[in-house]
Amino acid sequence: MSQVKTLALVTGGSRGFGVAICEQLAKKVENIDFSLYARSQQGLESTEKLIKQIKPSANVNLFVADFGDIASLQSVWSQSLKKVNFSEYQRVWLFNNHGSLGPITNVSEYVFNSFLIFIDMDQDHLSNFKEIESEITLNVTSVFVTSSLFLKEIKSVSTPIETSVINTSSLAAIQPFDTWGIYCVGKAAREMLLSVITAECKDTPNIKTLNWSPGAMGTDMNKEILVKTKDEGSKQFWEDMIKNNKLVDPNFSAGKMIDLLISNTYTSAAHIDVADA
Amino acid sequence: MSQVKTLALVTGGSRGFGVAICEQLAKKVENIDFSLYARSQQGLESTEKLIKQIKPSANVNLFVADFGDIASLQSVWSQSLKKVNFSEYQRVWLFNNHGSLGPITNVSEYVFNSFLIFIDMDQDHLSNFKEIESEITLNVTSVFVTSSLFLKEIKSVSTPIETSVINTSSLAAIQPFDTWGIYCVGKAAREMLLSVITAECKDTPNIKTLNWSPGAMGTDMNKEILVKTKDEGSKQFWEDMIKNNKLVDPNFSAGKMIDLLISNTYTSAAHIDVADA
């Protein structure tokens, strides 16, 4: 596979699992270029630096993108795809890795009555459902934008490219957890989107999808969980995970995922957990 | 159960399956009041008239609500709940029945290049992804608004009310269909939301959820499918369903669902298809 030239598009590429994906790609894939997307230019530059240290030959393009703003995302994403000559590549992977945790609270407690806010100042209740709408946009609608425009480009190239649309998923996509409503719904929605894409690619088997459940990792999101979780049992669970060193290393999880993508042995639209890979 | 007083909140109550739900509730439930929600005042009044013909004693409240506009929905929905004295009722059912079909096209073809629009004028491609965002808001985020504020009210009543949050679902919630991306994702997301609500109600077993898959029905949405479907195989399938009289009668499906709710024998968060009820 040494002549294969690979392009990786990584969203949420400035932090956490996104950085680990980039690090592992740079280490495991010989001839590879990158398009990285995140809100923070500084974060993106830091990831670029890490990639270049491992693989100086990689072309790395950075795009500041807000996945919660659909009009702006559509514009940035379209322009970023136009900068790529897809026919240069034999293998293209889109990592839909961006996402947010959302409020960690019961569905019945998303918005409190105004008088209760004063009683309950330490809780981070939302002021209104426009914030829930933004979370859904960021976690679900944005993945329609990236996947749709990406697939349109891939299908327009005359030679079939070995393509995968990868979703950073979670056990929460297939199992409900109380107080994790937005997160569970977002992940379930993303998995169904990939299943539909796979159904639509029955005549183009070079295009596959993969839902990667990376495990409970030690990332910034994990710290956010600890701050947001109100339930004492859950808090204890996560604190024990840290204390007993049971959190999955993001680089270990990303490495397993890249191995699977390179081997190309997964069934399209599969949900695969790091524990089973 | 003759002393039981029931309240039914029905969204999408002006058309199709929503009207059938109201008709069957009026026929099968002795002592019942209604809160109906839809965009069309005229459609709501028509449903009210139908209910009153069957059950003159029912109190019917109508609320014009746009489920695609979250700020407005939050306001209308909150006000509508304030008008209800929940402690009057021993049984309350929220039917999250509203929804839209969305574009019926491959994910890769949601938005065409501008020059292609002129070649392909007969297809209903979207001009941009803001329209996809509105579809997701209407089909997913709005269900957070209705369910969240509803459950907050239910939980604030001192005597536990026999409560169910019902979702008009579809086979598309659990099985991907090509060209049905928005519809499948919306229905999968709604089912996960109900699963999370059920997980959060483990200590309040009086609150249950139900995903009702009503079957392929002869409603306005069915006509919309025939107009929108581009794929000849799918078009033939739906035309044959009509020709061979195989479409499910919305009143038959709604009747089966109400029987199940009255018997209260379903497992909370179950996905139940009319064919299996």
Coordinates of C-alpha atoms in Angstrom, one line a residue:
Chain A
M1 CA 0.0 0.0 0.0
S2 CA 3.0 2.3 -0.1
Q3 CA 1.9 4.1 -3.3
V4 CA -1.5 4.8 -1.8
K5 CA -1.9 8.5 -1.1
T6 CA -4.4 9.2 1.7
L7 CA -6.3 12.3 2.6
A8 CA -7.8 12.6 6.1
L9 CA -10.4 15.3 6.9
V10 CA -10.6 15.6 10.7
T11 CA -13.3 17.7 12.4
G12 CA -12.8 18.7 16.0
G13 CA -9.1 18.5 15.2
S14 CA -7.8 20.8 17.8
R15 CA -8.5 18.9 21.0
G16 CA -9.0 15.5 22.7
F17 CA -9.7 12.5 20.5
G18 CA -9.3 14.6 17.3
V19 CA -5.6 15.3 18.2
A20 CA -5.1 11.6 18.9
I21 CA -6.6 10.7 15.5
C22 CA -4.1 13.0 13.8
E23 CA -1.2 11.7 15.8
Q24 CA -2.0 8.1 15.0
L25 CA -2.7 8.8 11.3
A26 CA 0.7 10.6 11.0
K27 CA 2.4 7.6 12.7
K28 CA 0.6 4.7 10.9
V29 CA -0.1 6.0 7.4
E30 CA 2.9 6.5 5.1
N31 CA 1.7 9.0 2.5
I32 CA -0.9 11.2 4.0
D33 CA -2.3 14.8 3.9
F34 CA -4.7 16.5 6.3
S35 CA -7.5 18.9 6.3
L36 CA -8.3 19.9 9.9
Y37 CA -11.4 21.7 11.2
A38 CA -12.1 23.3 14.5
R39 CA -13.2 26.6 16.1
S40 CA -9.7 27.5 17.4
Q41 CA -7.0 28.5 15.0
Q42 CA -4.5 28.2 17.8
G43 CA -5.6 24.7 18.6
L44 CA -5.4 23.7 14.9
E45 CA -1.9 25.1 14.6
S46 CA -0.9 23.1 17.6
T47 CA -2.2 19.9 16.0
E48 CA -0.4 20.8 12.7
K49 CA 2.9 21.2 14.6
L50 CA 2.4 17.8 16.2
I51 CA 1.7 16.2 12.7
K52 CA 4.7 17.9 11.1
Q53 CA 7.0 16.6 13.9
I54 CA 6.0 13.1 13.1
K55 CA 5.6 13.5 9.3
P56 CA 7.3 16.5 7.8
S57 CA 6.1 15.6 4.3
A58 CA 2.4 15.9 5.1
N59 CA 0.4 18.7 3.6
V60 CA -1.8 20.1 6.4
N61 CA -4.6 22.6 5.7
L62 CA -6.3 24.3 8.6
F63 CA -9.9 25.6 8.5
V64 CA -11.5 27.6 11.3
A65 CA -15.1 26.3 11.4
D66 CA -18.0 26.7 13.8
F67 CA -20.1 23.5 13.6
G68 CA -22.9 25.2 15.5
D69 CA -23.4 27.8 12.7
I70 CA -24.8 26.0 9.7
A71 CA -24.6 28.8 7.1
S72 CA -21.0 29.6 8.0
L73 CA -20.1 25.9 8.2
Q74 CA -21.6 25.3 4.7
S75 CA -19.5 28.1 3.3
V76 CA -16.2 27.1 5.0
W77 CA -16.7 23.4 4.3
S78 CA -17.5 24.0 0.6
Q79 CA -14.5 26.2 0.2
S80 CA -12.2 23.7 1.9
L81 CA -13.4 20.9 -0.4
K82 CA -12.7 23.0 -3.4
K83 CA -9.1 23.4 -2.4
V84 CA -8.6 19.6 -2.6
N85 CA -7.8 17.8 -5.8
F86 CA -9.5 14.5 -4.8
S87 CA -8.2 12.6 -7.9
E88 CA -4.7 12.8 -6.4
Y89 CA -5.8 10.4 -3.6
Q90 CA -6.6 6.7 -3.6
R91 CA -7.9 6.8 -0.1
V92 CA -10.0 9.5 1.7
W93 CA -11.2 9.4 5.2
L94 CA -13.7 11.9 6.7
F95 CA -13.6 11.8 10.5
N96 CA -16.8 13.4 11.8
N97 CA -15.2 13.7 15.2
H98 CA -16.5 17.1 16.5
G99 CA -19.3 17.1 19.1
S100 CA -20.3 18.5 22.4
L101 CA -21.5 16.9 25.7
G102 CA -24.6 19.1 26.1
P103 CA -26.3 19.6 29.4
I104 CA -25.9 16.8 31.8
T105 CA -29.3 16.8 33.5
N106 CA -32.7 15.1 33.3
V107 CA -34.9 16.0 30.3
S108 CA -37.5 17.3 32.7
E109 CA -35.0 19.8 34.1
Y110 CA -33.6 21.5 31.0
V111 CA -35.3 24.8 31.7
F112 CA -36.2 25.8 35.2
N113 CA -38.9 28.3 36.3
S114 CA -37.3 31.6 36.8
F115 CA -37.9 31.7 40.5
L116 CA -36.1 28.3 40.9
I117 CA -32.9 29.6 39.2
F118 CA -32.3 31.7 42.3
I119 CA -32.7 28.8 44.6
D120 CA -30.5 26.6 42.5
M121 CA -27.7 28.9 41.3
D122 CA -25.0 26.2 41.3
Q123 CA -26.7 24.2 38.6
D124 CA -26.1 25.0 34.9
H125 CA -29.7 25.0 33.7
L126 CA -30.4 26.5 30.3
S127 CA -32.2 29.8 29.9
N128 CA -34.2 28.5 26.9
F129 CA -34.5 25.8 24.3
K130 CA -32.6 27.8 21.7
E131 CA -29.5 26.4 23.4
I132 CA -30.8 22.8 22.9
E133 CA -31.4 23.7 19.3
S134 CA -27.7 24.8 19.0
E135 CA -26.5 21.6 20.6
I136 CA -28.6 19.5 18.1
T137 CA -27.3 21.6 15.2
L138 CA -23.7 21.2 16.4
N139 CA -24.0 17.4 17.0
V140 CA -26.4 16.3 14.2
T141 CA -27.2 18.9 11.5
S142 CA -23.5 19.7 11.0
V143 CA -22.8 16.1 10.2
F144 CA -25.3 16.3 7.4
V145 CA -23.4 19.3 6.0
T146 CA -20.0 17.7 6.1
S147 CA -21.1 14.3 4.9
S148 CA -23.4 15.5 2.2
L149 CA -20.9 17.9 0.5
F150 CA -18.0 15.5 1.0
L151 CA -19.9 12.6 -0.7
K152 CA -21.0 14.8 -3.5
E153 CA -17.3 15.6 -4.2
I154 CA -16.2 11.9 -3.8
K155 CA -18.9 10.7 -6.2
S156 CA -17.9 13.3 -8.8
V157 CA -14.3 11.9 -9.2
S158 CA -14.2 9.5 -12.1
T159 CA -11.9 6.9 -10.5
P160 CA -13.5 5.3 -7.4
I161 CA -11.6 6.3 -4.3
E162 CA -11.5 4.0 -1.3
T163 CA -13.6 6.2 1.0
S164 CA -14.8 6.1 4.6
V165 CA -17.1 8.4 6.6
I166 CA -16.2 7.8 10.2
N167 CA -18.2 9.0 13.1
T168 CA -16.8 9.4 16.6
S169 CA -19.6 7.6 18.4
S170 CA -20.2 6.3 21.9
L171 CA -21.9 3.5 23.8
A172 CA -24.5 6.3 24.3
A173 CA -25.5 5.9 20.7
I174 CA -27.0 2.5 21.4
Q175 CA -27.7 2.6 25.1
P176 CA -29.7 5.4 27.0
F177 CA -28.1 7.0 30.0
D178 CA -30.1 9.1 32.4
T179 CA -29.1 12.8 32.3
W180 CA -27.3 12.3 29.0
G181 CA -30.3 13.2 26.7
I182 CA -28.6 15.5 24.2
Y183 CA -25.5 13.3 24.0
C184 CA -27.4 10.1 23.5
V185 CA -29.8 11.6 20.9
G186 CA -27.0 13.2 19.0
K187 CA -24.9 10.0 18.8
A188 CA -28.0 7.8 17.9
A189 CA -28.9 10.3 15.1
R190 CA -25.3 10.3 13.7
E191 CA -25.3 6.5 13.6
M192 CA -28.6 6.4 11.7
L193 CA -27.2 8.9 9.3
L194 CA -24.3 6.7 8.6
S195 CA -26.6 3.7 8.1
V196 CA -28.6 5.6 5.6
I197 CA -25.4 6.7 3.7
T198 CA -24.4 3.0 3.6
A199 CA -27.8 2.0 2.2
E200 CA -27.4 4.8 -0.4
C201 CA -23.9 3.5 -1.4
K202 CA -25.0 -0.1 -2.2
D203 CA -23.9 0.5 -5.8
T204 CA -20.6 2.2 -4.8
P205 CA -19.0 -0.2 -2.3
N206 CA -15.8 1.9 -2.4
I207 CA -17.7 4.2 0.0
K208 CA -18.1 2.8 3.5
T209 CA -19.0 4.2 6.9
L210 CA -17.8 3.4 10.4
N211 CA -19.1 4.3 13.9
W212 CA -16.2 4.1 16.3
S213 CA -17.0 4.0 20.0
P214 CA -13.7 5.1 21.5
G215 CA -14.3 4.2 25.1
A216 CA -14.3 6.4 28.2
M217 CA -11.2 8.5 27.5
G218 CA -9.1 10.9 29.5
T219 CA -9.8 14.1 27.4
D220 CA -11.1 17.6 28.0
M221 CA -14.6 16.2 27.6
N222 CA -14.0 13.8 30.5
K223 CA -13.1 16.8 32.7
E224 CA -16.3 18.5 31.6
I225 CA -18.3 15.4 32.6
L226 CA -16.9 15.6 36.1
V227 CA -17.8 19.3 36.4
K228 CA -21.3 18.9 35.0
T229 CA -22.4 15.6 36.5
K230 CA -24.8 16.2 39.4
D231 CA -25.6 12.6 40.2
E232 CA -23.3 11.4 43.0
G233 CA -23.2 7.8 41.7
S234 CA -22.1 9.0 38.3
K235 CA -19.5 11.3 39.8
Q236 CA -18.1 8.5 41.8
F237 CA -18.0 6.2 38.7
W238 CA -15.9 8.8 36.8
E239 CA -13.7 9.6 39.7
D240 CA -13.0 5.9 40.2
M241 CA -12.2 5.6 36.5
I242 CA -9.5 8.2 36.9
K243 CA -8.2 7.0 40.3
N244 CA -7.9 3.4 39.1
N245 CA -6.4 4.5 35.8
K246 CA -9.1 2.9 33.8
L247 CA -9.8 5.6 31.3
V248 CA -8.9 4.7 27.8
D249 CA -5.8 6.5 26.3
P250 CA -7.1 8.5 23.3
N251 CA -4.0 7.5 21.4
F252 CA -4.6 3.8 22.1
S253 CA -8.2 4.1 20.9
A254 CA -7.4 6.2 17.8
G255 CA -4.6 3.7 17.0
K256 CA -7.0 0.8 17.1
M257 CA -9.4 2.7 14.8
I258 CA -6.7 3.5 12.3
D259 CA -5.6 -0.1 12.2
L260 CA -9.1 -1.1 11.4
L261 CA -9.5 1.5 8.7
I262 CA -6.2 0.4 7.1
S263 CA -7.2 -3.2 7.2
N264 CA -10.6 -2.2 5.7
T265 CA -12.1 -5.4 7.2
Y266 CA -15.1 -3.7 9.0
T267 CA -18.6 -4.0 7.7
S268 CA -19.9 -0.6 6.5
A269 CA -22.1 1.1 9.1
A270 CA -20.9 -1.1 11.9
H271 CA -20.8 0.2 15.5
I272 CA -17.4 -0.9 16.8
D273 CA -16.2 -0.3 20.4
V274 CA -12.6 0.0 21.2
A275 CA -13.0 -2.9 23.7
D276 CA -14.0 -5.2 20.8
A277 CA -11.5 -4.1 18.2
Chain B
M1 CA -61.8 2.9 35.0
S2 CA -64.9 5.0 34.5
Q3 CA -63.9 7.5 37.1
V4 CA -60.6 8.1 35.5
K5 CA -60.3 11.5 33.9
T6 CA -57.9 11.6 31.0
L7 CA -56.1 14.4 29.3
A8 CA -54.6 14.0 25.8
L9 CA -52.1 16.5 24.3
V10 CA -51.9 15.8 20.6
T11 CA -49.3 17.6 18.4
G12 CA -49.8 17.6 14.7
G13 CA -53.5 17.4 15.6
S14 CA -54.9 18.9 12.4
R15 CA -54.1 16.3 9.8
G16 CA -53.4 12.6 9.0
F17 CA -52.6 10.3 11.9
G18 CA -53.1 13.2 14.4
V19 CA -56.8 13.4 13.5
A20 CA -57.1 9.6 13.7
I21 CA -55.6 9.7 17.2
C22 CA -58.2 12.3 18.3
E23 CA -61.1 10.4 16.7
Q24 CA -60.1 7.1 18.4
L25 CA -59.5 8.8 21.8
A26 CA -63.0 10.3 21.6
K27 CA -64.5 6.9 20.8
K28 CA -62.5 4.7 23.2
V29 CA -61.9 6.9 26.3
E30 CA -64.9 7.8 28.4
N31 CA -63.9 10.9 30.2
I32 CA -61.4 12.8 28.2
D33 CA -60.2 16.4 27.5
F34 CA -57.9 17.5 24.7
S35 CA -55.1 20.0 24.0
L36 CA -54.5 20.1 20.3
Y37 CA -51.5 21.7 18.6
A38 CA -50.8 22.4 14.9
R39 CA -49.8 25.2 12.6
S40 CA -53.3 25.5 11.1
Q41 CA -56.1 27.1 13.2
Q42 CA -58.6 25.9 10.6
G43 CA -57.3 22.4 10.7
L44 CA -57.5 22.4 14.5
E45 CA -61.1 23.6 14.5
S46 CA -62.0 20.8 12.1
T47 CA -60.5 18.2 14.5
E48 CA -62.3 19.9 17.4
K49 CA -65.6 19.6 15.5
L50 CA -65.0 15.9 14.9
I51 CA -64.2 15.3 18.6
K52 CA -67.3 17.2 19.7
Q53 CA -69.5 15.2 17.4
I54 CA -68.3 12.0 19.0
K55 CA -67.9 13.3 22.6
P56 CA -69.8 16.6 23.3
S57 CA -68.6 16.6 26.9
A58 CA -64.9 16.8 26.0
N59 CA -63.1 20.1 26.7
V60 CA -61.0 20.8 23.7
N61 CA -58.3 23.5 23.8
L62 CA -56.6 24.6 20.5
F63 CA -53.1 26.0 20.2
V64 CA -51.5 27.3 17.0
A65 CA -47.9 26.2 17.2
D66 CA -45.0 26.1 14.8
F67 CA -42.8 23.2 15.7
G68 CA -40.0 24.5 13.5
D69 CA -39.7 27.7 15.5
I70 CA -38.2 26.8 18.9
A71 CA -38.6 30.2 20.7
S72 CA -42.2 30.5 19.6
L73 CA -42.9 26.9 20.4
Q74 CA -41.4 27.2 23.9
S75 CA -43.7 30.2 24.6
V76 CA -46.9 28.7 23.2
W77 CA -46.2 25.3 24.8
S78 CA -45.5 26.8 28.2
Q79 CA -48.6 28.9 28.1
S80 CA -50.7 25.9 27.0
L81 CA -49.5 23.9 30.0
K82 CA -50.3 26.7 32.4
K83 CA -53.9 26.5 31.3
V84 CA -54.2 22.9 32.5
N85 CA -54.9 21.9 36.0
F86 CA -53.1 18.6 35.9
S87 CA -54.3 17.5 39.3
E88 CA -57.8 17.1 37.8
Y89 CA -56.5 14.2 35.8
Q90 CA -55.6 10.6 36.7
R91 CA -54.2 9.9 33.3
V92 CA -52.3 12.1 30.9
W93 CA -51.0 11.2 27.5
L94 CA -48.7 13.4 25.4
F95 CA -48.7 12.4 21.8
N96 CA -45.6 13.7 20.1
N97 CA -47.2 13.1 16.7
H98 CA -46.0 16.1 14.6
G99 CA -43.3 15.6 12.0
S100 CA -42.3 16.1 8.5
L101 CA -41.0 13.9 5.7
G102 CA -38.0 16.0 4.7
P103 CA -36.3 15.8 1.4
I104 CA -36.5 12.4 -0.2
T105 CA -33.1 12.2 -1.8
N106 CA -29.6 10.8 -1.3
V107 CA -27.6 12.5 1.4
S108 CA -25.0 13.3 -1.3
E109 CA -27.6 15.2 -3.3
Y110 CA -29.1 17.5 -0.7
V111 CA -27.6 20.6 -2.2
F112 CA -26.7 20.8 -5.8
N113 CA -24.1 23.1 -7.4
S114 CA -25.9 26.2 -8.6
F115 CA -25.3 25.4 -12.3
L116 CA -26.9 22.0 -11.9
I117 CA -30.1 23.5 -10.5
F118 CA -30.9 24.8 -14.0
I119 CA -30.4 21.4 -15.5
D120 CA -32.4 19.7 -12.9
M121 CA -35.3 22.0 -12.3
D122 CA -37.9 19.3 -11.6
Q123 CA -36.1 18.0 -8.5
D124 CA -36.8 19.7 -5.2
H125 CA -33.2 20.1 -4.1
L126 CA -32.6 22.5 -1.2
S127 CA -30.9 25.8 -1.7
N128 CA -28.9 25.4 1.5
F129 CA -28.5 23.4 4.7
K130 CA -30.5 25.9 6.8
E131 CA -33.5 24.0 5.5
I132 CA -32.0 20.8 6.8
E133 CA -31.5 22.5 10.1
S134 CA -35.2 23.5 10.2
E135 CA -36.2 19.9 9.4
I136 CA -34.1 18.7 12.4
T137 CA -35.5 21.4 14.6
L138 CA -39.1 20.4 13.6
N139 CA -38.6 16.7 14.0
V140 CA -36.1 16.4 16.9
T141 CA -35.5 19.6 18.9
S142 CA -39.2 20.4 19.2
V143 CA -39.8 17.0 20.9
F144 CA -37.3 18.0 23.6
V145 CA -39.3 21.2 24.2
T146 CA -42.7 19.5 24.4
S147 CA -41.4 16.5 26.5
S148 CA -39.2 18.5 28.8
L149 CA -41.8 21.1 29.8
F150 CA -44.5 18.5 30.0
L151 CA -42.5 16.2 32.3
K152 CA -41.6 19.2 34.5
E153 CA -45.3 19.9 35.0
I154 CA -46.2 16.2 35.6
K155 CA -43.5 15.8 38.2
S156 CA -44.7 18.9 40.0
V157 CA -48.1 17.4 40.7
S158 CA -48.2 15.9 44.2
T159 CA -50.3 12.8 43.3
P160 CA -48.6 10.6 40.7
I161 CA -50.5 10.7 37.4
E162 CA -50.5 7.7 35.1
T163 CA -48.5 9.3 32.3
S164 CA -47.2 8.4 28.9
V165 CA -45.1 10.2 26.4
I166 CA -45.9 8.7 23.0
N167 CA -43.9 9.2 19.9
T168 CA -45.3 8.6 16.4
S169 CA -42.5 6.6 15.1
S170 CA -41.8 4.5 12.1
L171 CA -39.9 1.4 10.9
A172 CA -37.5 4.1 9.6
A173 CA -36.5 4.7 13.3
I174 CA -34.8 1.3 13.5
Q175 CA -34.0 0.5 9.8
P176 CA -32.3 2.8 7.3
F177 CA -33.9 3.5 4.0
D178 CA -32.0 5.1 1.1
T179 CA -33.1 8.7 0.3
W180 CA -35.0 8.9 3.7
G181 CA -32.0 10.4 5.6
I182 CA -33.8 13.2 7.5
Y183 CA -36.8 11.0 8.3
C184 CA -34.8 8.1 9.5
V185 CA -32.5 10.3 11.6
G186 CA -35.4 12.2 13.1
K187 CA -37.2 9.1 14.1
A188 CA -34.1 7.4 15.5
A189 CA -33.4 10.5 17.5
R190 CA -36.9 10.6 18.9
E191 CA -36.8 7.0 20.0
M192 CA -33.5 7.6 21.8
L193 CA -35.0 10.6 23.6
L194 CA -37.8 8.4 24.8
S195 CA -35.4 5.8 26.0
V196 CA -33.5 8.4 28.0
I197 CA -36.7 9.7 29.5
T198 CA -37.6 6.1 30.5
A199 CA -34.1 5.7 32.1
E200 CA -34.7 9.0 34.0
C201 CA -38.1 7.8 35.3
K202 CA -36.8 4.6 36.9
D203 CA -38.0 6.0 40.3
T204 CA -41.3 7.3 38.9
P205 CA -42.8 4.2 37.2
N206 CA -46.1 6.1 36.7
I207 CA -44.3 7.9 33.8
K208 CA -43.8 5.7 30.7
T209 CA -43.0 6.2 27.1
L210 CA -44.1 4.4 23.9
N211 CA -42.8 4.5 20.3
W212 CA -45.7 3.6 18.0
S213 CA -44.9 2.6 14.5
P214 CA -48.2 3.2 12.8
G215 CA -47.5 1.4 9.5
A216 CA -47.6 2.7 5.9
M217 CA -50.8 4.7 6.1
G218 CA -53.0 6.5 3.6
T219 CA -52.5 10.1 4.8
D220 CA -51.4 13.4 3.3
M221 CA -47.8 12.3 4.0
N222 CA -48.3 9.3 1.8
K223 CA -49.4 11.6 -1.0
E224 CA -46.3 13.7 -0.4
I225 CA -44.1 10.5 -0.6
L226 CA -45.5 9.7 -4.0
V227 CA -44.8 13.2 -5.3
K228 CA -41.3 13.4 -3.8
T229 CA -39.9 9.9 -4.5
K230 CA -37.6 9.9 -7.4
D231 CA -36.6 6.3 -7.3
E232 CA -38.8 4.3 -9.7
G233 CA -38.7 1.1 -7.5
S234 CA -39.9 3.0 -4.5
K235 CA -42.6 4.8 -6.5
Q236 CA -43.8 1.5 -7.8
F237 CA -43.9 0.1 -4.2
W238 CA -46.1 2.9 -3.0
E239 CA -48.4 2.9 -6.0
D240 CA -48.9 -0.9 -5.6
M241 CA -49.7 -0.3 -1.9
I242 CA -52.5 2.0 -2.9
K243 CA -53.7 0.0 -5.9
N244 CA -53.8 -3.2 -3.8
N245 CA -55.4 -1.5 -0.9
K246 CA -52.6 -2.4 1.4
L247 CA -52.1 1.0 3.1
V248 CA -53.0 0.9 6.8
D249 CA -56.1 2.9 7.8
P250 CA -54.9 5.6 10.2
N251 CA -58.0 5.0 12.4
F252 CA -57.2 1.3 12.6
S253 CA -53.6 2.0 13.6
A254 CA -54.6 4.8 16.1
G255 CA -57.3 2.5 17.6
K256 CA -54.7 -0.3 18.2
M257 CA -52.4 2.2 19.9
I258 CA -55.2 3.6 22.2
D259 CA -56.2 0.0 23.1
L260 CA -52.5 -0.6 24.1
L261 CA -52.4 2.6 26.1
I262 CA -55.6 1.9 27.9
S263 CA -54.4 -1.7 28.8
N264 CA -51.1 -0.2 29.9
T265 CA -49.4 -3.5 29.2
Y266 CA -46.5 -2.2 27.1
T267 CA -42.9 -2.0 28.4
S268 CA -41.8 1.6 28.7
A269 CA -39.7 2.8 25.7
A270 CA -40.8 -0.1 23.6
H271 CA -40.9 0.3 19.8
I272 CA -44.2 -1.3 18.8
D273 CA -45.4 -1.7 15.2
V274 CA -49.1 -1.8 14.4
A275 CA -48.5 -5.2 12.7
D276 CA -47.4 -6.7 16.0
A277 CA -50.0 -5.1 18.3

